[in-house]
Each structure stands twice: as structure tokens, then as C-alpha cells.
PDB file of C-alpha atoms in Angstrom:
ATOM      1  CA  MET A   1     -50.583 -19.554 -29.284  1.00 46.00           C
ATOM      2  CA  ALA A   2     -48.771 -16.521 -27.954  1.00 45.00           C
ATOM      3  CA  SER A   3     -48.049 -13.815 -30.495  1.00 44.00           C
ATOM      4  CA  GLN A   4     -44.477 -13.044 -31.451  1.00 45.00           C
ATOM      5  CA  THR A   5     -44.838  -9.594 -29.906  1.00 44.00           C
ATOM      6  CA  GLU A   6     -45.407 -11.063 -26.465  1.00 43.00           C
ATOM      7  CA  SER A   7     -42.312 -11.456 -24.324  1.00 43.00           C
ATOM      8  CA  THR A   8     -41.696 -14.292 -21.968  1.00 46.00           C
ATOM      9  CA  VAL A   9     -40.282 -13.422 -18.552  1.00 41.00           C
ATOM     10  CA  GLN A  10     -37.221 -15.532 -18.003  1.00 52.00           C
ATOM     11  CA  PRO A  11     -36.277 -16.695 -14.507  1.00 52.00           C
ATOM     12  CA  SER A  12     -33.478 -14.745 -12.885  1.00 68.00           C
ATOM     13  CA  GLU A  13     -30.014 -16.198 -13.255  1.00 83.00           C
ATOM     14  CA  VAL A  14     -28.230 -16.847  -9.968  1.00 86.00           C
ATOM     15  CA  THR A  15     -24.554 -15.909  -9.967  1.00 86.00           C
ATOM     16  CA  CYS A  16     -22.643 -17.495  -7.081  1.00 91.00           C
ATOM     17  CA  LEU A  17     -19.455 -15.573  -6.412  1.00 90.00           C
ATOM     18  CA  GLY A  18     -18.360 -17.539  -3.362  1.00 92.00           C
ATOM     19  CA  THR A  19     -16.274 -15.594  -0.845  1.00 93.00           C
ATOM     20  CA  ILE A  20     -15.396 -12.149  -2.213  1.00 93.00           C
ATOM     21  CA  ILE A  21     -13.704 -10.781   0.919  1.00 93.00           C
ATOM     22  CA  ARG A  22     -12.622 -12.583   4.078  1.00 92.00           C
ATOM     23  CA  TYR A  23     -11.346 -11.560   7.468  1.00 87.00           C
ATOM     24  CA  PRO A  24      -7.550 -11.585   7.343  1.00 85.00           C
ATOM     25  CA  THR A  25      -5.315 -14.085   9.069  1.00 73.00           C
ATOM     26  CA  PHE A  26      -2.089 -12.141   9.188  1.00 65.00           C
ATOM     27  CA  VAL A  27       0.890 -14.289   8.266  1.00 42.00           C
ATOM     28  CA  THR A  28       3.685 -14.302  10.826  1.00 38.00           C
ATOM     29  CA  THR A  29       6.747 -12.505   9.451  1.00 36.00           C
ATOM     30  CA  PRO A  30      10.344 -13.051  10.679  1.00 35.00           C
ATOM     31  CA  THR A  31      10.045  -9.833  12.690  1.00 40.00           C
ATOM     32  CA  GLN A  32       6.934 -11.100  14.399  1.00 38.00           C
ATOM     33  CA  ALA A  33       8.580 -14.451  15.053  1.00 36.00           C
ATOM     34  CA  ASP A  34      11.424 -12.633  16.802  1.00 38.00           C
ATOM     35  CA  ASN A  35       8.784 -11.141  19.073  1.00 40.00           C
ATOM     36  CA  ASP A  36       7.605 -14.644  20.020  1.00 38.00           C
ATOM     37  CA  ALA A  37       4.419 -14.261  18.044  1.00 35.00           C
ATOM     38  CA  ASN A  38       2.141 -17.245  17.881  1.00 37.00           C
ATOM     39  CA  PRO A  39       1.555 -18.107  14.202  1.00 34.00           C
ATOM     40  CA  SER A  40      -2.075 -18.870  15.032  1.00 37.00           C
ATOM     41  CA  ASP A  41      -2.571 -15.461  16.635  1.00 37.00           C
ATOM     42  CA  PRO A  42      -4.736 -13.385  14.248  1.00 38.00           C
ATOM     43  CA  LEU A  43      -3.007 -10.210  15.478  1.00 37.00           C
ATOM     44  CA  PRO A  44       0.667 -10.930  16.235  1.00 37.00           C
ATOM     45  CA  PRO A  45       2.686  -8.093  17.804  1.00 37.00           C
ATOM     46  CA  ILE A  46       4.537  -5.525  15.723  1.00 41.00           C
ATOM     47  CA  SER A  47       7.486  -3.276  16.446  1.00 42.00           C
ATOM     48  CA  LEU A  48       5.811   0.073  17.006  1.00 44.00           C
ATOM     49  CA  ILE A  49       6.366   2.796  19.561  1.00 43.00           C
ATOM     50  CA  PRO A  50       4.818   1.569  22.837  1.00 42.00           C
ATOM     51  CA  PHE A  51       1.803   3.416  24.141  1.00 42.00           C
ATOM     52  CA  ASP A  52       2.880   3.592  27.779  1.00 43.00           C
ATOM     53  CA  GLY A  53       4.092   6.972  29.022  1.00 41.00           C
ATOM     54  CA  PRO A  54       4.747  10.107  26.937  1.00 41.00           C
ATOM     55  CA  LEU A  55       4.850   9.496  23.220  1.00 43.00           C
ATOM     56  CA  PRO A  56       8.215  10.295  21.630  1.00 44.00           C
ATOM     57  CA  ASN A  57       8.404  12.567  18.621  1.00 49.00           C
ATOM     58  CA  LEU A  58       8.507  10.839  15.261  1.00 50.00           C
ATOM     59  CA  SER A  59      11.513  11.865  13.247  1.00 55.00           C
ATOM     60  CA  PHE A  60      12.700  10.137  10.116  1.00 59.00           C
ATOM     61  CA  SER A  61      13.803  11.044   6.634  1.00 64.00           C
ATOM     62  CA  ASN A  62      11.499  13.332   4.703  1.00 69.00           C
ATOM     63  CA  ASP A  63      12.279  11.081   1.743  1.00 72.00           C
ATOM     64  CA  ILE A  64      10.146   8.447   3.440  1.00 74.00           C
ATOM     65  CA  THR A  65       7.126  10.707   3.847  1.00 76.00           C
ATOM     66  CA  THR A  66       7.391  11.855   0.233  1.00 80.00           C
ATOM     67  CA  HIS A  67       7.819   8.290  -1.005  1.00 82.00           C
ATOM     68  CA  ALA A  68       4.942   7.048   1.155  1.00 82.00           C
ATOM     69  CA  VAL A  69       2.437   9.571  -0.173  1.00 82.00           C
ATOM     70  CA  GLU A  70       3.297   8.702  -3.780  1.00 82.00           C
ATOM     71  CA  ALA A  71       3.550   4.940  -3.234  1.00 81.00           C
ATOM     72  CA  PHE A  72       0.220   4.626  -1.451  1.00 82.00           C
ATOM     73  CA  LYS A  73      -1.444   6.887  -3.996  1.00 83.00           C
ATOM     74  CA  LEU A  74      -0.599   4.246  -6.601  1.00 85.00           C
ATOM     75  CA  ASN A  75      -1.410   1.312  -4.302  1.00 87.00           C
ATOM     76  CA  PRO A  76      -4.048   2.499  -1.804  1.00 90.00           C
ATOM     77  CA  SER A  77      -5.011   0.167   1.033  1.00 93.00           C
ATOM     78  CA  ILE A  78      -6.554   2.507   3.648  1.00 94.00           C
ATOM     79  CA  TRP A  79      -9.599   4.742   3.406  1.00 94.00           C
ATOM     80  CA  PHE A  80     -10.847   7.226   6.014  1.00 94.00           C
ATOM     81  CA  LEU A  81     -14.621   7.758   6.002  1.00 95.00           C
ATOM     82  CA  ARG A  82     -15.908  10.623   8.135  1.00 93.00           C
ATOM     83  CA  PHE A  83     -19.580  11.146   8.976  1.00 93.00           C
ATOM     84  CA  PRO A  84     -19.914  14.689  10.408  1.00 87.00           C
ATOM     85  CA  PRO A  85     -23.370  15.511  11.847  1.00 86.00           C
ATOM     86  CA  SER A  86     -25.455  18.567  11.046  1.00 83.00           C
ATOM     87  CA  LEU A  87     -25.153  20.922  14.050  1.00 78.00           C
ATOM     88  CA  ASN A  88     -26.004  24.514  14.888  1.00 79.00           C
ATOM     89  CA  HIS A  89     -23.324  27.218  15.143  1.00 76.00           C
ATOM     90  CA  ASP A  90     -22.526  26.770  18.849  1.00 75.00           C
ATOM     91  CA  GLU A  91     -22.350  22.991  18.563  1.00 80.00           C
ATOM     92  CA  VAL A  92     -20.112  23.157  15.490  1.00 83.00           C
ATOM     93  CA  VAL A  93     -17.321  24.782  17.537  1.00 82.00           C
ATOM     94  CA  HIS A  94     -17.123  21.713  19.797  1.00 81.00           C
ATOM     95  CA  LEU A  95     -17.252  19.424  16.769  1.00 86.00           C
ATOM     96  CA  GLN A  96     -14.436  21.240  14.959  1.00 87.00           C
ATOM     97  CA  ASN A  97     -12.154  20.978  17.996  1.00 88.00           C
ATOM     98  CA  VAL A  98     -12.699  17.240  18.315  1.00 90.00           C
ATOM     99  CA  MET A  99     -12.324  16.641  14.579  1.00 90.00           C
ATOM    100  CA  GLN A 100      -9.011  18.526  14.681  1.00 89.00           C
ATOM    101  CA  ASP A 101      -7.834  16.261  17.508  1.00 91.00           C
ATOM    102  CA  MET A 102      -8.893  13.262  15.464  1.00 91.00           C
ATOM    103  CA  GLU A 103      -6.989  14.569  12.442  1.00 90.00           C
ATOM    104  CA  ASP A 104      -3.860  15.113  14.565  1.00 88.00           C
ATOM    105  CA  TYR A 105      -4.166  11.530  15.778  1.00 90.00           C
ATOM    106  CA  ARG A 106      -4.531  10.208  12.234  1.00 90.00           C
ATOM    107  CA  CYS A 107      -1.463  12.206  11.141  1.00 86.00           C
ATOM    108  CA  TRP A 108       0.643  10.891  14.004  1.00 85.00           C
ATOM    109  CA  ALA A 109      -0.623   7.335  13.512  1.00 88.00           C
ATOM    110  CA  SER A 110      -0.021   7.414   9.746  1.00 88.00           C
ATOM    111  CA  LEU A 111       3.583   8.479  10.276  1.00 85.00           C
ATOM    112  CA  GLN A 112       4.071   5.682  12.766  1.00 85.00           C
ATOM    113  CA  TRP A 113       2.544   3.144  10.381  1.00 89.00           C
ATOM    114  CA  TRP A 114       4.863   4.298   7.602  1.00 88.00           C
ATOM    115  CA  GLN A 115       7.845   4.025   9.914  1.00 85.00           C
ATOM    116  CA  GLU A 116       7.006   0.396  10.633  1.00 87.00           C
ATOM    117  CA  VAL A 117       6.315  -0.454   6.980  1.00 89.00           C
ATOM    118  CA  TYR A 118       9.630   1.021   5.827  1.00 88.00           C
ATOM    119  CA  ARG A 119      11.431  -0.747   8.647  1.00 86.00           C
ATOM    120  CA  ARG A 120      10.120  -4.024   7.249  1.00 87.00           C
ATOM    121  CA  LEU A 121      10.540  -3.072   3.582  1.00 88.00           C
ATOM    122  CA  PRO A 122      13.249  -0.374   3.351  1.00 88.00           C
ATOM    123  CA  ILE A 123      12.905   2.516   0.946  1.00 84.00           C
ATOM    124  CA  ASP A 124      16.053   1.491  -0.962  1.00 85.00           C
ATOM    125  CA  ILE A 125      14.277  -1.645  -2.242  1.00 85.00           C
ATOM    126  CA  PRO A 126      12.674  -0.533  -5.546  1.00 82.00           C
ATOM    127  CA  GLY A 127       9.947  -2.063  -7.664  1.00 84.00           C
ATOM    128  CA  SER A 128       6.168  -2.036  -8.093  1.00 82.00           C
ATOM    129  CA  GLU A 129       5.838  -5.447  -6.432  1.00 85.00           C
ATOM    130  CA  ILE A 130       7.557  -4.114  -3.306  1.00 89.00           C
ATOM    131  CA  ASN A 131       5.173  -1.154  -3.269  1.00 88.00           C
ATOM    132  CA  GLU A 132       2.236  -3.566  -3.408  1.00 88.00           C
ATOM    133  CA  ARG A 133       3.710  -5.418  -0.434  1.00 90.00           C
ATOM    134  CA  ARG A 134       4.156  -2.110   1.409  1.00 91.00           C
ATOM    135  CA  SER A 135       0.517  -1.308   0.717  1.00 91.00           C
ATOM    136  CA  ARG A 136      -0.566  -4.625   2.218  1.00 90.00           C
ATOM    137  CA  GLU A 137       1.684  -4.135   5.239  1.00 91.00           C
ATOM    138  CA  LEU A 138       0.264  -0.647   5.798  1.00 93.00           C
ATOM    139  CA  ALA A 139      -3.295  -1.978   6.046  1.00 93.00           C
ATOM    140  CA  ILE A 140      -2.150  -4.688   8.462  1.00 91.00           C
ATOM    141  CA  VAL A 141      -0.096  -2.346  10.641  1.00 91.00           C
ATOM    142  CA  ALA A 142      -2.984   0.127  10.864  1.00 92.00           C
ATOM    143  CA  CYS A 143      -5.379  -2.621  11.934  1.00 90.00           C
ATOM    144  CA  GLN A 144      -3.041  -3.934  14.610  1.00 87.00           C
ATOM    145  CA  ASN A 145      -1.875  -0.569  15.894  1.00 88.00           C
ATOM    146  CA  MET A 146      -5.157   1.307  16.082  1.00 88.00           C
ATOM    147  CA  SER A 147      -6.840  -1.289  18.265  1.00 84.00           C
ATOM    148  CA  GLN A 148      -4.068  -0.871  20.881  1.00 85.00           C
ATOM    149  CA  ALA A 149      -4.298   2.915  21.310  1.00 86.00           C
ATOM    150  CA  PRO A 150      -5.009   3.977  24.936  1.00 87.00           C
ATOM    151  CA  TRP A 151      -7.153   6.914  23.774  1.00 91.00           C
ATOM    152  CA  LEU A 152      -9.588   4.516  22.128  1.00 93.00           C
ATOM    153  CA  GLN A 153     -11.992   2.864  24.552  1.00 94.00           C
ATOM    154  CA  THR A 154     -12.617  -0.497  22.943  1.00 93.00           C
ATOM    155  CA  MET A 155     -16.241  -1.427  22.336  1.00 94.00           C
ATOM    156  CA  THR A 156     -15.692  -4.264  19.856  1.00 91.00           C
ATOM    157  CA  TYR A 157     -12.211  -5.792  19.602  1.00 89.00           C
ATOM    158  CA  ASN A 158     -11.246  -7.166  16.180  1.00 87.00           C
ATOM    159  CA  LYS A 159     -14.274  -9.406  15.952  1.00 90.00           C
ATOM    160  CA  PRO A 160     -14.378 -11.732  12.925  1.00 92.00           C
ATOM    161  CA  ILE A 161     -17.636 -11.084  11.062  1.00 93.00           C
ATOM    162  CA  THR A 162     -19.063 -13.290   8.318  1.00 94.00           C
ATOM    163  CA  ARG A 163     -22.219 -12.562   6.351  1.00 95.00           C
ATOM    164  CA  ARG A 164     -24.044 -13.981   3.381  1.00 96.00           C
ATOM    165  CA  ILE A 165     -25.552 -11.774   0.705  1.00 95.00           C
ATOM    166  CA  ASP A 166     -28.343 -12.885  -1.631  1.00 95.00           C
ATOM    167  CA  CYS A 167     -29.856 -10.060  -3.642  1.00 93.00           C
ATOM    168  CA  ASN A 168     -30.749  -8.747  -7.065  1.00 90.00           C
ATOM    169  CA  ALA A 169     -27.793  -7.466  -9.043  1.00 88.00           C
ATOM    170  CA  ASP A 170     -29.018  -3.874  -8.933  1.00 88.00           C
ATOM    171  CA  GLU A 171     -29.040  -4.040  -5.110  1.00 91.00           C
ATOM    172  CA  PHE A 172     -25.597  -5.621  -4.785  1.00 92.00           C
ATOM    173  CA  HIS A 173     -23.542  -2.490  -4.132  1.00 92.00           C
ATOM    174  CA  ASN A 174     -26.031  -1.205  -1.566  1.00 93.00           C
ATOM    175  CA  GLU A 175     -25.983  -4.543   0.253  1.00 94.00           C
ATOM    176  CA  LEU A 176     -22.187  -4.436   0.501  1.00 94.00           C
ATOM    177  CA  ILE A 177     -22.252  -0.855   1.774  1.00 94.00           C
ATOM    178  CA  PHE A 178     -25.002  -1.721   4.259  1.00 94.00           C
ATOM    179  CA  SER A 179     -22.840  -4.541   5.642  1.00 94.00           C
ATOM    180  CA  ALA A 180     -20.047  -2.039   6.310  1.00 94.00           C
ATOM    181  CA  ILE A 181     -22.064   0.743   7.977  1.00 94.00           C
ATOM    182  CA  SER A 182     -24.911  -1.204   9.611  1.00 93.00           C
ATOM    183  CA  GLY A 183     -25.081  -0.495  13.340  1.00 93.00           C
ATOM    184  CA  PHE A 184     -22.698   2.438  13.016  1.00 95.00           C
ATOM    185  CA  ILE A 185     -24.423   4.910  10.705  1.00 92.00           C
ATOM    186  CA  HIS A 186     -28.116   5.015   9.827  1.00 88.00           C
ATOM    187  CA  PRO A 187     -28.266   3.798   6.228  1.00 86.00           C
ATOM    188  CA  ASP A 188     -30.116   5.991   3.748  1.00 86.00           C
ATOM    189  CA  PRO A 189     -29.956   6.571  -0.029  1.00 86.00           C
ATOM    190  CA  SER A 190     -27.607   9.552   0.291  1.00 86.00           C
ATOM    191  CA  ASN A 191     -25.089   7.430   2.222  1.00 87.00           C
ATOM    192  CA  PHE A 192     -25.219   4.688  -0.391  1.00 90.00           C
ATOM    193  CA  ALA A 193     -24.715   7.193  -3.219  1.00 89.00           C
ATOM    194  CA  ALA A 194     -21.743   8.807  -1.446  1.00 90.00           C
ATOM    195  CA  LEU A 195     -20.073   5.500  -0.579  1.00 92.00           C
ATOM    196  CA  GLU A 196     -20.454   3.712  -3.918  1.00 91.00           C
ATOM    197  CA  PRO A 197     -17.445   5.561  -5.450  1.00 89.00           C
ATOM    198  CA  VAL A 198     -15.380   4.393  -2.460  1.00 89.00           C
ATOM    199  CA  LEU A 199     -16.462   0.812  -3.108  1.00 90.00           C
ATOM    200  CA  LEU A 200     -15.461   1.090  -6.766  1.00 88.00           C
ATOM    201  CA  GLU A 201     -12.168   2.743  -5.822  1.00 87.00           C
ATOM    202  CA  ILE A 202     -11.358  -0.252  -3.625  1.00 88.00           C
ATOM    203  CA  VAL A 203     -12.142  -2.566  -6.547  1.00 86.00           C
ATOM    204  CA  ASN A 204      -9.954  -0.504  -8.889  1.00 85.00           C
ATOM    205  CA  SER A 205      -7.098  -0.566  -6.370  1.00 84.00           C
ATOM    206  CA  ILE A 206      -6.726  -4.331  -6.639  1.00 82.00           C
ATOM    207  CA  SER A 207      -3.556  -5.254  -8.484  1.00 71.00           C
ATOM    208  CA  MET A 208      -3.393  -7.676 -11.391  1.00 64.00           C
ATOM    209  CA  THR A 209      -0.649  -9.771  -9.783  1.00 57.00           C
ATOM    210  CA  GLY A 210      -3.020 -12.096  -7.966  1.00 56.00           C
ATOM    211  CA  SER A 211      -1.300 -11.492  -4.642  1.00 62.00           C
ATOM    212  CA  THR A 212      -3.369 -11.451  -1.472  1.00 76.00           C
ATOM    213  CA  GLU A 213      -4.268  -7.876  -0.648  1.00 87.00           C
ATOM    214  CA  VAL A 214      -5.484  -6.423   2.636  1.00 91.00           C
ATOM    215  CA  LYS A 215      -7.671  -3.326   2.802  1.00 93.00           C
ATOM    216  CA  THR A 216      -8.660  -1.296   5.869  1.00 94.00           C
ATOM    217  CA  LEU A 217     -11.576   1.118   6.230  1.00 96.00           C
ATOM    218  CA  ILE A 218     -11.504   3.567   9.142  1.00 96.00           C
ATOM    219  CA  MET A 219     -14.886   5.195   9.787  1.00 96.00           C
ATOM    220  CA  GLU A 220     -15.422   8.120  12.133  1.00 96.00           C
ATOM    221  CA  LYS A 221     -18.686   9.524  13.500  1.00 95.00           C
ATOM    222  CA  HIS A 222     -19.512  12.237  16.039  1.00 92.00           C
ATOM    223  CA  GLU A 223     -22.510  12.735  18.325  1.00 90.00           C
ATOM    224  CA  TYR A 224     -23.235  15.970  20.163  1.00 85.00           C
ATOM    225  CA  VAL A 225     -24.476  15.409  23.743  1.00 84.00           C
ATOM    226  CA  GLY A 226     -26.895  18.190  24.612  1.00 77.00           C
ATOM    227  CA  GLY A 227     -26.652  19.660  28.102  1.00 77.00           C
ATOM    228  CA  GLN A 228     -23.067  18.480  28.516  1.00 76.00           C
ATOM    229  CA  GLU A 229     -21.778  20.477  25.539  1.00 78.00           C
ATOM    230  CA  VAL A 230     -19.485  17.663  24.508  1.00 84.00           C
ATOM    231  CA  VAL A 231     -19.006  15.703  21.329  1.00 87.00           C
ATOM    232  CA  LYS A 232     -18.555  11.948  21.529  1.00 92.00           C
ATOM    233  CA  SER A 233     -16.531  10.488  18.700  1.00 94.00           C
ATOM    234  CA  TYR A 234     -16.485   6.870  17.610  1.00 96.00           C
ATOM    235  CA  ILE A 235     -14.322   4.839  15.263  1.00 97.00           C
ATOM    236  CA  ARG A 236     -15.198   1.680  13.382  1.00 97.00           C
ATOM    237  CA  MET A 237     -12.384  -0.113  11.589  1.00 96.00           C
ATOM    238  CA  LEU A 238     -12.941  -2.907   9.093  1.00 96.00           C
ATOM    239  CA  SER A 239     -10.036  -4.949   7.761  1.00 95.00           C
ATOM    240  CA  PHE A 240     -10.329  -7.635   5.102  1.00 94.00           C
ATOM    241  CA  GLU A 241      -8.524  -9.632   2.440  1.00 92.00           C
ATOM    242  CA  VAL A 242      -9.868  -9.468  -1.096  1.00 90.00           C
ATOM    243  CA  THR A 243     -10.274 -12.424  -3.419  1.00 87.00           C
ATOM    244  CA  GLU A 244     -10.305 -12.604  -7.201  1.00 82.00           C
ATOM    245  CA  ALA A 245     -14.117 -12.716  -7.116  1.00 85.00           C
ATOM    246  CA  PHE A 246     -14.113  -9.230  -5.584  1.00 85.00           C
ATOM    247  CA  ARG A 247     -13.592  -7.832  -9.083  1.00 78.00           C
ATOM    248  CA  GLU A 248     -17.157  -8.901  -9.918  1.00 76.00           C
ATOM    249  CA  ILE A 249     -18.398  -5.987  -7.818  1.00 77.00           C
ATOM    250  CA  LYS A 250     -17.635  -3.631 -10.684  1.00 70.00           C
ATOM    251  CA  GLN A 251     -19.986  -5.527 -12.982  1.00 63.00           C
ATOM    252  CA  GLY A 252     -22.454  -6.337 -10.214  1.00 58.00           C
ATOM    253  CA  LYS A 253     -25.137  -3.942 -11.472  1.00 62.00           C
ATOM    254  CA  SER A 254     -24.732  -4.625 -15.173  1.00 60.00           C
ATOM    255  CA  ASN A 255     -27.498  -7.224 -15.415  1.00 60.00           C
ATOM    256  CA  TRP A 256     -30.590  -6.442 -13.390  1.00 58.00           C
ATOM    257  CA  ARG A 257     -32.033  -9.916 -13.924  1.00 65.00           C
ATOM    258  CA  ARG A 258     -29.152 -11.566 -12.105  1.00 81.00           C
ATOM    259  CA  ILE A 259     -29.322 -12.654  -8.500  1.00 90.00           C
ATOM    260  CA  ILE A 260     -25.994 -12.334  -6.713  1.00 91.00           C
ATOM    261  CA  SER A 261     -25.028 -14.811  -4.017  1.00 94.00           C
ATOM    262  CA  CYS A 262     -21.789 -14.434  -2.076  1.00 95.00           C
ATOM    263  CA  GLU A 263     -20.141 -14.468   1.334  1.00 96.00           C
ATOM    264  CA  ILE A 264     -18.120 -11.718   2.971  1.00 96.00           C
ATOM    265  CA  GLY A 265     -15.935 -11.601   6.054  1.00 95.00           C
ATOM    266  CA  PHE A 266     -13.930  -8.935   7.860  1.00 95.00           C
ATOM    267  CA  LEU A 267     -12.399  -7.987  11.194  1.00 94.00           C
ATOM    268  CA  GLU A 268     -14.405  -5.322  12.989  1.00 95.00           C
ATOM    269  CA  TYR A 269     -13.091  -2.980  15.670  1.00 95.00           C
ATOM    270  CA  GLU A 270     -15.079  -0.210  17.345  1.00 96.00           C
ATOM    271  CA  GLY A 271     -13.890   2.289  19.918  1.00 96.00           C
ATOM    272  CA  LEU A 272     -14.763   5.573  21.607  1.00 97.00           C
ATOM    273  CA  PHE A 273     -12.181   8.312  21.011  1.00 95.00           C
ATOM    274  CA  LYS A 274     -11.177   9.668  24.440  1.00 93.00           C
ATOM    275  CA  VAL A 275     -10.119  13.148  23.424  1.00 91.00           C
ATOM    276  CA  ASP A 276      -8.916  14.121  26.927  1.00 90.00           C
ATOM    277  CA  GLU A 277      -6.625  11.080  26.970  1.00 89.00           C
ATOM    278  CA  TRP A 278      -5.229  12.048  23.576  1.00 90.00           C
ATOM    279  CA  ARG A 279      -4.590  15.625  24.689  1.00 86.00           C
ATOM    280  CA  LYS A 280      -2.517  14.408  27.648  1.00 83.00           C
ATOM    281  CA  HIS A 281       0.228  13.372  25.259  1.00 74.00           C
ATOM    282  CA  ASN A 282       2.546  16.055  23.983  1.00 60.00           C
ATOM    283  CA  ILE A 283       2.679  15.151  20.313  1.00 68.00           C
ATOM    284  CA  ILE A 284       5.174  17.094  18.247  1.00 69.00           C
ATOM    285  CA  ILE A 285       5.479  16.312  14.563  1.00 69.00           C
ATOM    286  CA  GLU A 286       7.794  18.089  12.165  1.00 73.00           C
ATOM    287  CA  GLU A 287       5.677  20.352   9.973  1.00 77.00           C
ATOM    288  CA  GLN A 288       6.929  18.870   6.697  1.00 76.00           C
ATOM    289  CA  GLN A 289       6.046  15.378   7.870  1.00 75.00           C
ATOM    290  CA  ARG A 290       2.679  16.566   9.213  1.00 77.00           C
ATOM    291  CA  ALA A 291       1.957  18.120   5.806  1.00 80.00           C
ATOM    292  CA  ALA A 292       2.819  14.847   4.076  1.00 80.00           C
ATOM    293  CA  ALA A 293       0.581  12.914   6.452  1.00 83.00           C
ATOM    294  CA  ARG A 294      -2.249  15.370   5.834  1.00 85.00           C
ATOM    295  CA  ASP A 295      -1.805  14.947   2.080  1.00 83.00           C
ATOM    296  CA  PHE A 296      -2.051  11.188   2.514  1.00 84.00           C
ATOM    297  CA  ILE A 297      -5.137  11.462   4.728  1.00 86.00           C
ATOM    298  CA  LYS A 298      -6.781  13.977   2.397  1.00 86.00           C
ATOM    299  CA  GLN A 299      -6.338  11.824  -0.694  1.00 84.00           C
ATOM    300  CA  GLN A 300      -7.767   8.804   1.153  1.00 87.00           C
ATOM    301  CA  SER A 301     -10.661  10.560   2.954  1.00 89.00           C
ATOM    302  CA  ILE A 302     -14.272  11.271   2.159  1.00 89.00           C
ATOM    303  CA  ASP A 303     -16.751  13.287   4.232  1.00 89.00           C
ATOM    304  CA  ILE A 304     -20.362  12.094   4.257  1.00 89.00           C
ATOM    305  CA  PRO A 305     -22.672  14.450   6.223  1.00 83.00           C
ATOM    306  CA  VAL A 306     -25.373  12.698   8.237  1.00 80.00           C
TER     307      VAL A 306
END
């Protein structure tokens, strides 16, 4: 007979979460219907400034930029993840120039996204529910718009990705992070540690209303090409809808004996940033609006050296 001091190892409990995130099927809005969008099209057209020819200056009320920064601080739906490499002094100069171009592009794009969101849901419509809808629209607009930019050489175009995860509870967060960065950034413990707060921030951003929410991650990496003295910059964008089960991520590591089983899905876009193509366009943004866009980008960005 076993003594009372001996412990019996219990089999691990399997927790099936089902689908926690899925690749979004954007619902056709009246605006999109006016543009002859096909309801079955996963990326129906939107009313944004066309990319052919010189890009016009963006000019709209500073009230919008101020409102946007505050509204999306309360209801975030976009995160910018930058992976700057470790370079020597001479190489860093090239990197800084390209990263500045990338920041200018993100500022200009963010202003354009806001313009479209507030065209759909005007600023004079108050309420927290409207702000949640604006947040969702922002993630959708960013996903649609970014993949059409002429200064991004498409490598993977909005490919639906589905994956299954079966792992111990204490590995759950790392498995989710690995699914996001695999094939783009070499995964290592420092990356996982830096990205876990982002994962939890996404979980905490989910509203309690039960409405379908869309989130977009925009990742940026840079590679220095020796001999050519150039920096190649790449973007990976992931867009997904969250489900109620997504909240389980926060408690995912609370019981190390548990085995987590779930499915995830997202749209994946990858492109090469053609900096010379970007520089051809004479982009002029009012300084107050640029400052607001930078505030938005700063509050939604994290740098993870690689």
C-alpha cells in the first residue's frame, strides 16, 4: 500500500478552446455595395485615395486627429512591431534613413485610414459602441489599404492561414507568438518575452460587448545587404477576428498540468518596402496632423531588437 506521503501523478487535463481567432471575412457595407463589391469577396474595395499618380496632401479637421488618437487609445485594434537589427555605426546610418521613410509612410497611411473610418462613422456620432465600431473599421481599412500600396512589392497576398495548436499550458503563449513570427523573424526566448505583453494587451483590448472585433498586427524587419550598402525592409501584416475563447489566453499559463488544444486563423500579407518608390511621391502632411499620427504610432508600437 502506498504511503499517504506519496503523491500520485494525475493525467494532464485537456482543455479544448475551439477556434480562438479566425481569418476575417469582411462584411460588405453599404459603401462597399455602392462600389459594386462582391459580398463573397474577402477584401471588397474601399473609398481611399487612389495610388496612381502623385499622392494628394491629406487635409482634414485637426479635431479628427485628436479624436482618433484618444478613441483608438481606448479601443486599440492595430499594433506596429518593429524588429531592428544590430548593426555597426556605418550600417546604422542606412538603417535610420529607411526606418524614417517607413515611419513617414505609417504616418501618412494612418491619417488616410482615419479619414476613411470617419467618413463611414462621422465624428459627430458619439458613444462608446461607435468607438468600438471605428476601432474594428480601422483594422479592416488598414488590412485592405496596405496590401494595395505600390511601394510594397507583394510576396504573400492576404493568404488565409489556419493552424492547430496542441501544447502544455505553460507553452501556450509561446506557441501563439511563434505562429505569428514564424518564417519572418527567428524565434528565440528574448522575442517571446518581448512579445508576450503585446499578446496580453490584445486580450485586454477585447470589449465586453460580445461584438466581433478585428485586430491587425503590422510587423517590420530590416536586413542590411553587405557590399551594396543598402537596407532591405519587409512588412508582414496579420489580420484576424477574435472569438470569446480568445480571453482564455490570459489564463493559459495558470495551470501547468493542462494541455491546451485550439485552432487559429488569420490573413497574412508580406511585402518588400520599395523605399525608392516611396520617395518618388511628394508627401506633405500638416505638422499637427503628423504629430498626432506619430503619437498614435508611438503608443501602438514596440521595438524588439534582433
